Amino acid sequence: MIYRKNASVFMLIVLFTLAILHSVPATAQSTDDRERVRAELEKTDRIIHEATDVVLTSRSQKGRLKIERAKEIQNKAKEAFDLTSYGIALKLTLEAREEANQALGLARLETRLEERLRRLAEETIDHLTTVRDIMVEANIRDLQTVRLTEESKALLQKAQENAHQLRFQLALKLVETARQRAIQAEQHVRRVLAIKQMNERRLALVERLMERAHERIHEGKNEQITRQLHLAEEQFNRAKELHREGRYRAARIAIEKCEKTLRSLTRQLTQRRVNDPETMLREAYRLLERANQIIAEGDNGAGSARQIRLVEQAREMLARAENAIDAGRYEEAQRLAAEARRLLQQAIREERREETAEHVGSMIEQVEELRESVAEMLPSCTAPGTETLMERATNRLATAKMHLEEGRIENAAAEAKIARNMYNRIKEICSTL
């Protein structure tokens, strides 16, 4: 009996000891869980506080919704913590943290979008202001520039409306397109300005040629030459009228025709006292015609800045050479004619540079602008065959684009030049009506 009692007491002691040993780690584990979850809750509170500051300083509605959602979930996590549901509290606070981080990301993203939107809008306005200043200062009248400017303004207005409605992605696309239109308008108006300035210089030169022709025609009355002079006067008046109307490219063509007529008259009226200077002048004028053709085919009719400068210098020298011949200063005339030829040859060599994909792509863009300009003339053009020629030119332009996309640079350049020549031919035909 005593043995059994001692055994029972021993078993009770063992069981009690095991119970105590088992309860110690459970309590410690519970305490560890509680502290760990509390730390996570506090970390989430800090993130929510930081995100709230950023969201409230932005205009992000999505961010505001996210941060409110984060706060609601965090409150539930704290309630679960108070009820000692640490696993649930941990899950909820991590979910709340994710919502807060997303709110922070959305707010920062939309802030960056808004800043980019503002910067692009300012750039667009700067380009439009430059276009307006050029048109006002130079008294330029150009429908294509006006159209591009109006398109840019309309797109900018739509972008602002979408930004006010917090649709920043759409607003950004609109303002980027508006900026492109403004840049195109500025590039176009600068080309038009170059043509306008070149026309004004050439009109002044043609007027001097006209005066010299009138002086010479009084010396020897010739009915045929008189008729040619009247034709030149009509061409000159037509060129001035086109220039006043803002049709600068058509004016350029009319000026070239008038200048060619007057040079022919001048050569007929010039006394053939020496041959060498006149021969050099004739050769130089042939080079001048070639250089003018290159300018007409380049940069939408404006040529490169260097080509224009070289050709204008040569043109002035040729005019001085003619004056020198009239005054009997033959050596000076030879020197001026030779220098003019050298300048014109340089201008022609400018066209022989190696074609690149970038250059051809720019050329195709310029031909597209030329096509739009020609398309505006067609409705009022009654010349037969222009519509067919327009269609052929457009097909050539499409072929040029296809060659460029497939990497055939030389073929693309050739097709683009053919299309450009066709469009210029249409403009020449329509401008004479």
PDB file of C-alpha atoms in Angstrom, residues 127-398:
ATOM      1  CA  HIS A 127       7.188  78.038 -79.189  1.00  0.00           C
ATOM      2  CA  LEU A 128       3.804  79.614 -79.976  1.00  0.00           C
ATOM      3  CA  THR A 129       5.038  82.970 -78.690  1.00  0.00           C
ATOM      4  CA  THR A 130       8.111  82.721 -80.921  1.00  0.00           C
ATOM      5  CA  VAL A 131       5.904  81.945 -83.936  1.00  0.00           C
ATOM      6  CA  ARG A 132       3.666  84.915 -83.175  1.00  0.00           C
ATOM      7  CA  ASP A 133       6.645  87.253 -82.742  1.00  0.00           C
ATOM      8  CA  ILE A 134       8.198  86.156 -86.041  1.00  0.00           C
ATOM      9  CA  MET A 135       4.927  86.592 -87.920  1.00  0.00           C
ATOM     10  CA  VAL A 136       4.279  90.025 -86.413  1.00  0.00           C
ATOM     11  CA  GLU A 137       7.818  91.383 -86.742  1.00  0.00           C
ATOM     12  CA  ALA A 138       8.295  90.101 -90.298  1.00  0.00           C
ATOM     13  CA  ASN A 139       4.651  90.732 -91.290  1.00  0.00           C
ATOM     14  CA  ILE A 140       4.310  87.136 -92.467  1.00  0.00           C
ATOM     15  CA  ARG A 141       1.024  85.810 -93.785  1.00  0.00           C
ATOM     16  CA  ASP A 142       1.064  82.029 -94.030  1.00  0.00           C
ATOM     17  CA  LEU A 143      -1.981  79.758 -93.782  1.00  0.00           C
ATOM     18  CA  GLN A 144      -0.083  76.605 -92.872  1.00  0.00           C
ATOM     19  CA  THR A 145       1.663  78.306 -89.956  1.00  0.00           C
ATOM     20  CA  VAL A 146      -1.679  79.646 -88.739  1.00  0.00           C
ATOM     21  CA  ARG A 147      -3.269  76.196 -89.045  1.00  0.00           C
ATOM     22  CA  LEU A 148      -0.485  74.501 -87.062  1.00  0.00           C
ATOM     23  CA  THR A 149      -0.646  77.240 -84.423  1.00  0.00           C
ATOM     24  CA  GLU A 150      -4.418  76.940 -84.030  1.00  0.00           C
ATOM     25  CA  GLU A 151      -4.172  73.145 -83.754  1.00  0.00           C
ATOM     26  CA  SER A 152      -1.537  73.511 -81.045  1.00  0.00           C
ATOM     27  CA  LYS A 153      -3.650  76.006 -79.093  1.00  0.00           C
ATOM     28  CA  ALA A 154      -6.741  73.773 -79.294  1.00  0.00           C
ATOM     29  CA  LEU A 155      -4.797  70.719 -78.091  1.00  0.00           C
ATOM     30  CA  LEU A 156      -3.253  72.747 -75.268  1.00  0.00           C
ATOM     31  CA  GLN A 157      -6.707  73.869 -74.167  1.00  0.00           C
ATOM     32  CA  LYS A 158      -7.975  70.280 -74.134  1.00  0.00           C
ATOM     33  CA  ALA A 159      -4.930  69.217 -72.137  1.00  0.00           C
ATOM     34  CA  GLN A 160      -5.633  71.893 -69.527  1.00  0.00           C
ATOM     35  CA  GLU A 161      -9.273  70.809 -69.265  1.00  0.00           C
ATOM     36  CA  ASN A 162      -8.253  67.180 -68.698  1.00  0.00           C
ATOM     37  CA  ALA A 163      -5.647  68.235 -66.140  1.00  0.00           C
ATOM     38  CA  HIS A 164      -8.298  70.138 -64.186  1.00  0.00           C
ATOM     39  CA  GLN A 165     -10.342  66.934 -64.170  1.00  0.00           C
ATOM     40  CA  LEU A 166      -7.246  65.080 -62.892  1.00  0.00           C
ATOM     41  CA  ARG A 167      -6.911  62.978 -66.057  1.00  0.00           C
ATOM     42  CA  PHE A 168      -3.186  63.515 -66.221  1.00  0.00           C
ATOM     43  CA  GLN A 169      -2.281  60.666 -68.592  1.00  0.00           C
ATOM     44  CA  LEU A 170      -4.660  61.926 -71.281  1.00  0.00           C
ATOM     45  CA  ALA A 171      -3.645  65.531 -70.622  1.00  0.00           C
ATOM     46  CA  LEU A 172       0.009  64.568 -71.067  1.00  0.00           C
ATOM     47  CA  LYS A 173      -0.635  62.954 -74.461  1.00  0.00           C
ATOM     48  CA  LEU A 174      -2.557  66.023 -75.602  1.00  0.00           C
ATOM     49  CA  VAL A 175       0.101  68.496 -74.484  1.00  0.00           C
ATOM     50  CA  GLU A 176       2.858  66.443 -76.143  1.00  0.00           C
ATOM     51  CA  THR A 177       0.955  66.603 -79.433  1.00  0.00           C
ATOM     52  CA  ALA A 178       0.359  70.333 -78.899  1.00  0.00           C
ATOM     53  CA  ARG A 179       4.095  70.824 -78.397  1.00  0.00           C
ATOM     54  CA  GLN A 180       4.883  68.924 -81.605  1.00  0.00           C
ATOM     55  CA  ARG A 181       2.457  71.130 -83.550  1.00  0.00           C
ATOM     56  CA  ALA A 182       4.020  74.267 -82.049  1.00  0.00           C
ATOM     57  CA  ILE A 183       7.527  73.084 -82.988  1.00  0.00           C
ATOM     58  CA  GLN A 184       6.337  72.318 -86.523  1.00  0.00           C
ATOM     59  CA  ALA A 185       4.777  75.785 -86.713  1.00  0.00           C
ATOM     60  CA  GLU A 186       8.032  77.419 -85.608  1.00  0.00           C
ATOM     61  CA  GLN A 187      10.129  75.387 -88.050  1.00  0.00           C
ATOM     62  CA  HIS A 188       7.705  76.177 -90.852  1.00  0.00           C
ATOM     63  CA  VAL A 189       7.500  79.909 -90.146  1.00  0.00           C
ATOM     64  CA  ARG A 190      11.312  80.127 -90.055  1.00  0.00           C
ATOM     65  CA  ARG A 191      11.468  78.499 -93.503  1.00  0.00           C
ATOM     66  CA  VAL A 192       8.789  80.891 -94.724  1.00  0.00           C
ATOM     67  CA  LEU A 193      10.751  83.800 -93.250  1.00  0.00           C
ATOM     68  CA  ALA A 194      13.870  82.653 -95.132  1.00  0.00           C
ATOM     69  CA  ILE A 195      11.898  82.537 -98.396  1.00  0.00           C
ATOM     70  CA  LYS A 196      10.303  85.933 -97.689  1.00  0.00           C
ATOM     71  CA  GLN A 197      13.638  87.580 -96.958  1.00  0.00           C
ATOM     72  CA  MET A 198      15.201  85.984-100.034  1.00  0.00           C
ATOM     73  CA  ASN A 199      12.265  87.210-102.146  1.00  0.00           C
ATOM     74  CA  GLU A 200      12.661  90.764-100.820  1.00  0.00           C
ATOM     75  CA  ARG A 201      16.349  90.839-101.678  1.00  0.00           C
ATOM     76  CA  ARG A 202      15.670  89.432-105.129  1.00  0.00           C
ATOM     77  CA  LEU A 203      12.806  91.843-105.772  1.00  0.00           C
ATOM     78  CA  ALA A 204      15.176  94.725-105.047  1.00  0.00           C
ATOM     79  CA  LEU A 205      17.751  93.227-107.418  1.00  0.00           C
ATOM     80  CA  VAL A 206      15.157  92.637-110.150  1.00  0.00           C
ATOM     81  CA  GLU A 207      13.977  96.227-109.768  1.00  0.00           C
ATOM     82  CA  ARG A 208      17.522  97.438-110.442  1.00  0.00           C
ATOM     83  CA  LEU A 209      17.723  95.143-113.468  1.00  0.00           C
ATOM     84  CA  MET A 210      14.427  96.586-114.665  1.00  0.00           C
ATOM     85  CA  GLU A 211      15.753 100.142-114.361  1.00  0.00           C
ATOM     86  CA  ARG A 212      18.906  99.264-116.291  1.00  0.00           C
ATOM     87  CA  ALA A 213      16.825  97.584-119.015  1.00  0.00           C
ATOM     88  CA  HIS A 214      14.668 100.723-119.328  1.00  0.00           C
ATOM     89  CA  GLU A 215      17.794 102.870-119.672  1.00  0.00           C
ATOM     90  CA  ARG A 216      19.219 100.671-122.397  1.00  0.00           C
ATOM     91  CA  ILE A 217      15.995 100.282-124.297  1.00  0.00           C
ATOM     92  CA  HIS A 218      15.847 104.046-124.864  1.00  0.00           C
ATOM     93  CA  GLU A 219      19.218 103.897-126.563  1.00  0.00           C
ATOM     94  CA  GLY A 220      17.969 101.608-129.305  1.00  0.00           C
ATOM     95  CA  LYS A 221      14.278 101.197-130.035  1.00  0.00           C
ATOM     96  CA  ASN A 222      13.395  97.593-130.823  1.00  0.00           C
ATOM     97  CA  GLU A 223       9.738  96.553-130.833  1.00  0.00           C
ATOM     98  CA  GLN A 224      10.415  92.922-129.914  1.00  0.00           C
ATOM     99  CA  ILE A 225      12.646  93.908-127.005  1.00  0.00           C
ATOM    100  CA  THR A 226      10.037  96.419-125.859  1.00  0.00           C
ATOM    101  CA  ARG A 227       7.418  93.659-125.752  1.00  0.00           C
ATOM    102  CA  GLN A 228       9.797  91.487-123.728  1.00  0.00           C
ATOM    103  CA  LEU A 229      10.315  94.346-121.306  1.00  0.00           C
ATOM    104  CA  HIS A 230       6.548  94.740-120.863  1.00  0.00           C
ATOM    105  CA  LEU A 231       6.316  90.992-120.182  1.00  0.00           C
ATOM    106  CA  ALA A 232       9.044  91.301-117.571  1.00  0.00           C
ATOM    107  CA  GLU A 233       7.153  94.200-115.951  1.00  0.00           C
ATOM    108  CA  GLU A 234       3.993  92.078-115.786  1.00  0.00           C
ATOM    109  CA  GLN A 235       5.942  89.239-114.227  1.00  0.00           C
ATOM    110  CA  PHE A 236       7.525  91.644-111.745  1.00  0.00           C
ATOM    111  CA  ASN A 237       4.164  93.105-110.727  1.00  0.00           C
ATOM    112  CA  ARG A 238       2.722  89.608-110.393  1.00  0.00           C
ATOM    113  CA  ALA A 239       5.635  88.581-108.174  1.00  0.00           C
ATOM    114  CA  LYS A 240       5.107  91.629-105.917  1.00  0.00           C
ATOM    115  CA  GLU A 241       1.388  90.891-105.693  1.00  0.00           C
ATOM    116  CA  LEU A 242       1.975  87.252-104.722  1.00  0.00           C
ATOM    117  CA  HIS A 243       4.519  88.378-102.135  1.00  0.00           C
ATOM    118  CA  ARG A 244       2.058  90.864-100.613  1.00  0.00           C
ATOM    119  CA  GLU A 245      -0.577  88.109-100.424  1.00  0.00           C
ATOM    120  CA  GLY A 246       1.783  85.905 -98.447  1.00  0.00           C
ATOM    121  CA  ARG A 247       2.202  83.377-101.263  1.00  0.00           C
ATOM    122  CA  TYR A 248       5.976  83.486-100.942  1.00  0.00           C
ATOM    123  CA  ARG A 249       6.851  80.296-102.788  1.00  0.00           C
ATOM    124  CA  ALA A 250       4.695  81.272-105.766  1.00  0.00           C
ATOM    125  CA  ALA A 251       6.277  84.733-105.612  1.00  0.00           C
ATOM    126  CA  ARG A 252       9.727  83.151-105.724  1.00  0.00           C
ATOM    127  CA  ILE A 253       8.848  81.309-108.928  1.00  0.00           C
ATOM    128  CA  ALA A 254       7.476  84.505-110.484  1.00  0.00           C
ATOM    129  CA  ILE A 255      10.633  86.414-109.485  1.00  0.00           C
ATOM    130  CA  GLU A 256      12.822  83.772-111.111  1.00  0.00           C
ATOM    131  CA  LYS A 257      10.854  84.031-114.358  1.00  0.00           C
ATOM    132  CA  CYS A 258      11.083  87.830-114.338  1.00  0.00           C
ATOM    133  CA  GLU A 259      14.784  87.756-113.546  1.00  0.00           C
ATOM    134  CA  LYS A 260      15.423  85.289-116.350  1.00  0.00           C
ATOM    135  CA  THR A 261      13.527  87.505-118.823  1.00  0.00           C
ATOM    136  CA  LEU A 262      15.462  90.598-117.731  1.00  0.00           C
ATOM    137  CA  ARG A 263      18.838  88.863-117.943  1.00  0.00           C
ATOM    138  CA  SER A 264      18.000  87.784-121.456  1.00  0.00           C
ATOM    139  CA  LEU A 265      17.063  91.355-122.320  1.00  0.00           C
ATOM    140  CA  THR A 266      20.203  92.708-120.709  1.00  0.00           C
ATOM    141  CA  ARG A 267      22.399  90.369-122.734  1.00  0.00           C
ATOM    142  CA  GLN A 268      20.629  91.386-125.940  1.00  0.00           C
ATOM    143  CA  LEU A 269      21.084  95.093-125.158  1.00  0.00           C
ATOM    144  CA  THR A 270      24.693  94.872-123.970  1.00  0.00           C
ATOM    145  CA  GLN A 271      27.129  96.109-126.599  1.00  0.00           C
ATOM    146  CA  ARG A 272      29.451  93.317-127.509  1.00  0.00           C
ATOM    147  CA  ARG A 273      32.654  95.205-126.849  1.00  0.00           C
ATOM    148  CA  VAL A 274      34.452  92.222-125.342  1.00  0.00           C
ATOM    149  CA  ASN A 275      33.599  88.556-125.363  1.00  0.00           C
ATOM    150  CA  ASP A 276      35.286  87.039-122.353  1.00  0.00           C
ATOM    151  CA  PRO A 277      33.318  88.815-119.551  1.00  0.00           C
ATOM    152  CA  GLU A 278      29.996  88.178-121.263  1.00  0.00           C
ATOM    153  CA  THR A 279      30.810  84.524-121.840  1.00  0.00           C
ATOM    154  CA  MET A 280      31.755  84.167-118.209  1.00  0.00           C
ATOM    155  CA  LEU A 281      28.521  85.906-117.221  1.00  0.00           C
ATOM    156  CA  ARG A 282      26.441  83.546-119.339  1.00  0.00           C
ATOM    157  CA  GLU A 283      28.135  80.512-117.786  1.00  0.00           C
ATOM    158  CA  ALA A 284      27.697  81.973-114.309  1.00  0.00           C
ATOM    159  CA  TYR A 285      24.005  82.606-114.939  1.00  0.00           C
ATOM    160  CA  ARG A 286      23.564  79.000-116.057  1.00  0.00           C
ATOM    161  CA  LEU A 287      25.140  77.926-112.771  1.00  0.00           C
ATOM    162  CA  LEU A 288      22.827  80.359-110.980  1.00  0.00           C
ATOM    163  CA  GLU A 289      19.790  78.678-112.537  1.00  0.00           C
ATOM    164  CA  ARG A 290      21.100  75.283-111.404  1.00  0.00           C
ATOM    165  CA  ALA A 291      21.688  76.584-107.862  1.00  0.00           C
ATOM    166  CA  ASN A 292      18.184  78.096-107.796  1.00  0.00           C
ATOM    167  CA  GLN A 293      16.776  74.724-108.810  1.00  0.00           C
ATOM    168  CA  ILE A 294      18.651  73.030-105.949  1.00  0.00           C
ATOM    169  CA  ILE A 295      17.322  75.603-103.487  1.00  0.00           C
ATOM    170  CA  ALA A 296      13.795  75.090-104.800  1.00  0.00           C
ATOM    171  CA  GLU A 297      14.155  71.341-104.240  1.00  0.00           C
ATOM    172  CA  GLY A 298      15.681  71.600-100.773  1.00  0.00           C
ATOM    173  CA  ASP A 299      14.097  72.316 -97.346  1.00  0.00           C
ATOM    174  CA  ASN A 300      10.615  72.822 -98.752  1.00  0.00           C
ATOM    175  CA  GLY A 301      11.774  75.478-101.179  1.00  0.00           C
ATOM    176  CA  ALA A 302      14.107  77.386 -98.849  1.00  0.00           C
ATOM    177  CA  GLY A 303      17.388  75.478 -99.342  1.00  0.00           C
ATOM    178  CA  SER A 304      20.056  75.294 -96.684  1.00  0.00           C
ATOM    179  CA  ALA A 305      21.231  78.458 -94.945  1.00  0.00           C
ATOM    180  CA  ARG A 306      24.696  78.055 -96.486  1.00  0.00           C
ATOM    181  CA  GLN A 307      23.285  77.530 -99.991  1.00  0.00           C
ATOM    182  CA  ILE A 308      21.117  80.634 -99.716  1.00  0.00           C
ATOM    183  CA  ARG A 309      24.043  82.735 -98.502  1.00  0.00           C
ATOM    184  CA  LEU A 310      26.348  81.533-101.288  1.00  0.00           C
ATOM    185  CA  VAL A 311      23.743  82.050-104.014  1.00  0.00           C
ATOM    186  CA  GLU A 312      22.821  85.527-102.788  1.00  0.00           C
ATOM    187  CA  GLN A 313      26.473  86.556-102.691  1.00  0.00           C
ATOM    188  CA  ALA A 314      26.962  85.236-106.224  1.00  0.00           C
ATOM    189  CA  ARG A 315      23.836  87.018-107.440  1.00  0.00           C
ATOM    190  CA  GLU A 316      25.116  90.356-106.101  1.00  0.00           C
ATOM    191  CA  MET A 317      28.498  89.787-107.731  1.00  0.00           C
ATOM    192  CA  LEU A 318      26.887  89.051-111.088  1.00  0.00           C
ATOM    193  CA  ALA A 319      24.885  92.266-110.872  1.00  0.00           C
ATOM    194  CA  ARG A 320      28.110  94.160-110.103  1.00  0.00           C
ATOM    195  CA  ALA A 321      29.819  92.376-113.011  1.00  0.00           C
ATOM    196  CA  GLU A 322      27.090  93.578-115.394  1.00  0.00           C
ATOM    197  CA  ASN A 323      27.516  97.119-114.116  1.00  0.00           C
ATOM    198  CA  ALA A 324      31.267  96.800-114.606  1.00  0.00           C
ATOM    199  CA  ILE A 325      30.771  95.707-118.237  1.00  0.00           C
ATOM    200  CA  ASP A 326      28.446  98.669-118.851  1.00  0.00           C
ATOM    201  CA  ALA A 327      31.110 101.005-117.440  1.00  0.00           C
ATOM    202  CA  GLY A 328      33.881  99.395-119.480  1.00  0.00           C
ATOM    203  CA  ARG A 329      35.649  97.872-116.455  1.00  0.00           C
ATOM    204  CA  TYR A 330      36.184  94.509-118.125  1.00  0.00           C
ATOM    205  CA  GLU A 331      38.880  93.123-115.835  1.00  0.00           C
ATOM    206  CA  GLU A 332      36.704  93.859-112.801  1.00  0.00           C
ATOM    207  CA  ALA A 333      33.759  92.160-114.559  1.00  0.00           C
ATOM    208  CA  GLN A 334      35.867  89.061-115.230  1.00  0.00           C
ATOM    209  CA  ARG A 335      37.041  88.907-111.636  1.00  0.00           C
ATOM    210  CA  LEU A 336      33.502  89.284-110.268  1.00  0.00           C
ATOM    211  CA  ALA A 337      32.078  86.695-112.683  1.00  0.00           C
ATOM    212  CA  ALA A 338      34.812  84.198-111.775  1.00  0.00           C
ATOM    213  CA  GLU A 339      34.201  84.707-108.055  1.00  0.00           C
ATOM    214  CA  ALA A 340      30.435  84.316-108.576  1.00  0.00           C
ATOM    215  CA  ARG A 341      30.999  81.041-110.423  1.00  0.00           C
ATOM    216  CA  ARG A 342      33.178  79.763-107.580  1.00  0.00           C
ATOM    217  CA  LEU A 343      30.481  80.565-105.010  1.00  0.00           C
ATOM    218  CA  LEU A 344      27.767  78.937-107.113  1.00  0.00           C
ATOM    219  CA  GLN A 345      29.827  75.778-107.560  1.00  0.00           C
ATOM    220  CA  GLN A 346      30.179  75.595-103.783  1.00  0.00           C
ATOM    221  CA  ALA A 347      26.412  75.971-103.411  1.00  0.00           C
ATOM    222  CA  ILE A 348      25.816  73.166-105.916  1.00  0.00           C
ATOM    223  CA  ARG A 349      28.305  70.883-104.155  1.00  0.00           C
ATOM    224  CA  GLU A 350      26.251  71.267-100.952  1.00  0.00           C
ATOM    225  CA  GLU A 351      23.650  68.995-102.561  1.00  0.00           C
ATOM    226  CA  ARG A 352      26.176  66.204-103.103  1.00  0.00           C
ATOM    227  CA  ARG A 353      26.630  65.311 -99.438  1.00  0.00           C
ATOM    228  CA  GLU A 354      26.108  61.681 -98.401  1.00  0.00           C
ATOM    229  CA  GLU A 355      22.485  60.833 -97.697  1.00  0.00           C
ATOM    230  CA  THR A 356      21.658  59.481 -94.239  1.00  0.00           C
ATOM    231  CA  ALA A 357      18.469  58.010 -92.837  1.00  0.00           C
ATOM    232  CA  GLU A 358      18.038  61.098 -90.659  1.00  0.00           C
ATOM    233  CA  HIS A 359      18.531  63.471 -93.587  1.00  0.00           C
ATOM    234  CA  VAL A 360      16.164  61.531 -95.840  1.00  0.00           C
ATOM    235  CA  GLY A 361      13.577  61.329 -93.063  1.00  0.00           C
ATOM    236  CA  SER A 362      13.763  65.106 -92.673  1.00  0.00           C
ATOM    237  CA  MET A 363      13.488  65.501 -96.441  1.00  0.00           C
ATOM    238  CA  ILE A 364      10.346  63.347 -96.525  1.00  0.00           C
ATOM    239  CA  GLU A 365       8.797  65.439 -93.754  1.00  0.00           C
ATOM    240  CA  GLN A 366       9.509  68.585 -95.767  1.00  0.00           C
ATOM    241  CA  VAL A 367       7.977  67.044 -98.892  1.00  0.00           C
ATOM    242  CA  GLU A 368       4.878  66.212 -96.834  1.00  0.00           C
ATOM    243  CA  GLU A 369       4.613  69.869 -95.848  1.00  0.00           C
ATOM    244  CA  LEU A 370       5.048  70.811 -99.500  1.00  0.00           C
ATOM    245  CA  ARG A 371       2.231  68.388-100.385  1.00  0.00           C
ATOM    246  CA  GLU A 372      -0.079  70.110 -97.895  1.00  0.00           C
ATOM    247  CA  SER A 373       0.807  73.488 -99.376  1.00  0.00           C
ATOM    248  CA  VAL A 374       0.080  72.243-102.892  1.00  0.00           C
ATOM    249  CA  ALA A 375      -3.175  70.632-101.756  1.00  0.00           C
ATOM    250  CA  GLU A 376      -4.363  74.059-100.594  1.00  0.00           C
ATOM    251  CA  MET A 377      -3.763  75.462-104.090  1.00  0.00           C
ATOM    252  CA  LEU A 378      -5.516  72.697-106.048  1.00  0.00           C
ATOM    253  CA  PRO A 379      -9.175  73.682-105.430  1.00  0.00           C
ATOM    254  CA  SER A 380      -8.581  77.071-107.105  1.00  0.00           C
ATOM    255  CA  CYS A 381      -6.283  75.706-109.821  1.00  0.00           C
ATOM    256  CA  THR A 382      -7.997  75.170-113.188  1.00  0.00           C
ATOM    257  CA  ALA A 383      -4.991  73.831-115.107  1.00  0.00           C
ATOM    258  CA  PRO A 384      -5.682  70.409-116.653  1.00  0.00           C
ATOM    259  CA  GLY A 385      -3.698  67.411-115.449  1.00  0.00           C
ATOM    260  CA  THR A 386      -2.743  68.826-112.052  1.00  0.00           C
ATOM    261  CA  GLU A 387      -4.877  66.319-110.151  1.00  0.00           C
ATOM    262  CA  THR A 388      -3.242  63.410-111.981  1.00  0.00           C
ATOM    263  CA  LEU A 389       0.200  64.875-111.315  1.00  0.00           C
ATOM    264  CA  MET A 390      -0.747  65.318-107.664  1.00  0.00           C
ATOM    265  CA  GLU A 391      -1.756  61.665-107.408  1.00  0.00           C
ATOM    266  CA  ARG A 392       1.499  60.517-108.992  1.00  0.00           C
ATOM    267  CA  ALA A 393       3.526  62.700-106.640  1.00  0.00           C
ATOM    268  CA  THR A 394       1.663  61.332-103.625  1.00  0.00           C
ATOM    269  CA  ASN A 395       2.345  57.767-104.763  1.00  0.00           C
ATOM    270  CA  ARG A 396       6.047  58.607-105.112  1.00  0.00           C
ATOM    271  CA  LEU A 397       6.051  60.055-101.602  1.00  0.00           C
ATOM    272  CA  ALA A 398       4.438  56.898-100.214  1.00  0.00           C
TER     273      ALA A 398
END
